[in-house]
XYZ file of C-alpha atoms in Angstrom:
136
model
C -20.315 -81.129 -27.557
C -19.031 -80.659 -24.202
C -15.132 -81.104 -23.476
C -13.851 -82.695 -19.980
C -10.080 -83.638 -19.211
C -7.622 -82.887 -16.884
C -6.881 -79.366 -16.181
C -10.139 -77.829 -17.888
C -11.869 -75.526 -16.232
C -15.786 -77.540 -15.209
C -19.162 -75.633 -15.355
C -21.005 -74.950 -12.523
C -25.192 -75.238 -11.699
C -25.010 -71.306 -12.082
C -22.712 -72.064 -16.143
C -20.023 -70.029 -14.743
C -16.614 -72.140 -14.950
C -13.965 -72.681 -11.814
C -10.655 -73.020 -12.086
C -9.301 -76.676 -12.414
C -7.403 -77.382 -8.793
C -3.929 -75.988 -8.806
C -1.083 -78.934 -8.387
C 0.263 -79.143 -5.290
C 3.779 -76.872 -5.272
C 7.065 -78.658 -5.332
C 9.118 -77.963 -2.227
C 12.395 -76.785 -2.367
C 14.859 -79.230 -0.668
C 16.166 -77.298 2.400
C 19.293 -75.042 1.988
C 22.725 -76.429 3.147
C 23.475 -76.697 6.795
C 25.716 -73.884 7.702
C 29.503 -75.418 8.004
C 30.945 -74.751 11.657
C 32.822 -71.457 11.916
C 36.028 -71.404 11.171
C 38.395 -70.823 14.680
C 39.006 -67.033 12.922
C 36.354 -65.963 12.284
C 35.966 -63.605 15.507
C 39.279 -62.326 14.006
C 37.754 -61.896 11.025
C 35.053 -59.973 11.949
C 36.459 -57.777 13.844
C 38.818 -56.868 10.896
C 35.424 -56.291 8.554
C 34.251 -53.588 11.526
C 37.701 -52.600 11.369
C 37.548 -51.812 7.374
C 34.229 -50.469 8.078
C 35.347 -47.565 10.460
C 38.293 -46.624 7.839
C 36.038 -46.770 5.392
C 34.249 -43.657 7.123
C 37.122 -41.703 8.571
C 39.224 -41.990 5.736
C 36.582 -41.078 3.447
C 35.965 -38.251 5.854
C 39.292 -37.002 6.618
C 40.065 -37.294 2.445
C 43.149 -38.932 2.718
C 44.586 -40.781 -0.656
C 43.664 -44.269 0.155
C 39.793 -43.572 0.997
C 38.730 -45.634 -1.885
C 40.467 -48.251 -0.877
C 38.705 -49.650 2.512
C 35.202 -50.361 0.520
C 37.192 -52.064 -1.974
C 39.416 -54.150 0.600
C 36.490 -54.989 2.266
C 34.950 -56.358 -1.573
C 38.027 -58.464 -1.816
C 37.872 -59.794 1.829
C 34.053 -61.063 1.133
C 34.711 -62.345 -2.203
C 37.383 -64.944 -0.363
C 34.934 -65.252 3.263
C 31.387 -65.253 2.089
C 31.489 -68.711 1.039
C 27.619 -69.086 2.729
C 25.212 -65.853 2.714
C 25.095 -66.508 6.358
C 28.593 -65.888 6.282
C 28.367 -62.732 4.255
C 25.417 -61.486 6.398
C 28.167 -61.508 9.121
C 31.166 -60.127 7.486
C 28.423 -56.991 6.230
C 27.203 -56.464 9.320
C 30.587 -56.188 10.689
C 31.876 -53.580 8.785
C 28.639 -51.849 8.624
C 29.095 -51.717 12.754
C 32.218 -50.378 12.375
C 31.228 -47.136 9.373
C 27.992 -46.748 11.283
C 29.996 -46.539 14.088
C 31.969 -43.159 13.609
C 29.302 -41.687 10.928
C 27.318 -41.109 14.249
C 29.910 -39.416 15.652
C 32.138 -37.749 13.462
C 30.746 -35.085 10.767
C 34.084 -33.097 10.007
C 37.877 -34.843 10.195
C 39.312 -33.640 13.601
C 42.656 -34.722 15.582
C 40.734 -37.509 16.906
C 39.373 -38.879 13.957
C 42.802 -38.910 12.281
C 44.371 -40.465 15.797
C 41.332 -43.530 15.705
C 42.035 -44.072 11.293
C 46.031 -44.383 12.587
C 45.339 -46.845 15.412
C 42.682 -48.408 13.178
C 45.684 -49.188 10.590
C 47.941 -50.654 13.399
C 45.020 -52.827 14.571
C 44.010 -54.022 11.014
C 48.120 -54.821 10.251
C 48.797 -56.878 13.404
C 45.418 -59.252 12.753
C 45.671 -59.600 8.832
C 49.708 -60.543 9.699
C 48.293 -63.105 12.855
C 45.428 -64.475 10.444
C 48.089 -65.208 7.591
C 51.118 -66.679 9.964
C 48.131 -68.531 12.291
C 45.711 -70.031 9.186
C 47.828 -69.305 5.812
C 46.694 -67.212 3.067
């Protein structure tokens, strides 16, 4: 009794079987079109390299709020990174910014503590001009 259908597997001259043809793969509809960026965002990404680089010298330099920075920058990408695009941006931003000063700073000196301090300044007058400009 031989079987034949759809889908099962046909002999060959040689009685070994080959597979039945694979269907053809669905495709994926293509993702979203990235929105237009939004007229802060070079604001906004220079306040992720920002976090990044306090991320490192406060770490470095142990001061209290060390912990803080990497979970600033958390909060900041949990309210930006509406696309990964965007994300990819806001990461690589503050990843500039630790990589940054990891390459040249390996112990907390005068200068280190002088760039966290003007860091701080920098990061206060943008978040206050990205909140009075764009809300939030």
């Amino acid at each position: 009794m031989a079987l034949s259908g759809p889908g099962l597997a046909q002999q060959s001259r040689g009685g070994q079987s080959r597979p039945a043809p694979a269907k053809p793969a669905e495709k994926e509809p293509p993702p979203a079109p990235e929105p237009p960026p939004a007229p802060y965002d070079r604001d906004l990404m220079r306040l992720s390299e920002i976090i990044g680089s306090l991320a490192f010298l406060r770490e470095l330099c142990a001061t209290r709020d060390a912990a803080e920075w990497p979970a600033r920058m958390k909060a900041l990408m949990e309210a930006e990174g509406v696309t990964p695009s965007r994300r990819d941006r806001l990461a690589g931003a503050y990843n500039r910014g630790y990589r940054g000063y990891s390459l040249t700073y390996r112990v907390c000196t005068p200068a280190a503590t002088e760039a966290a301090g003007r860091f701080v300044a920098e990061g206060e007058r943008l978040s206050h001009a990205l909140a009075s400009r764009f809300g939030g």
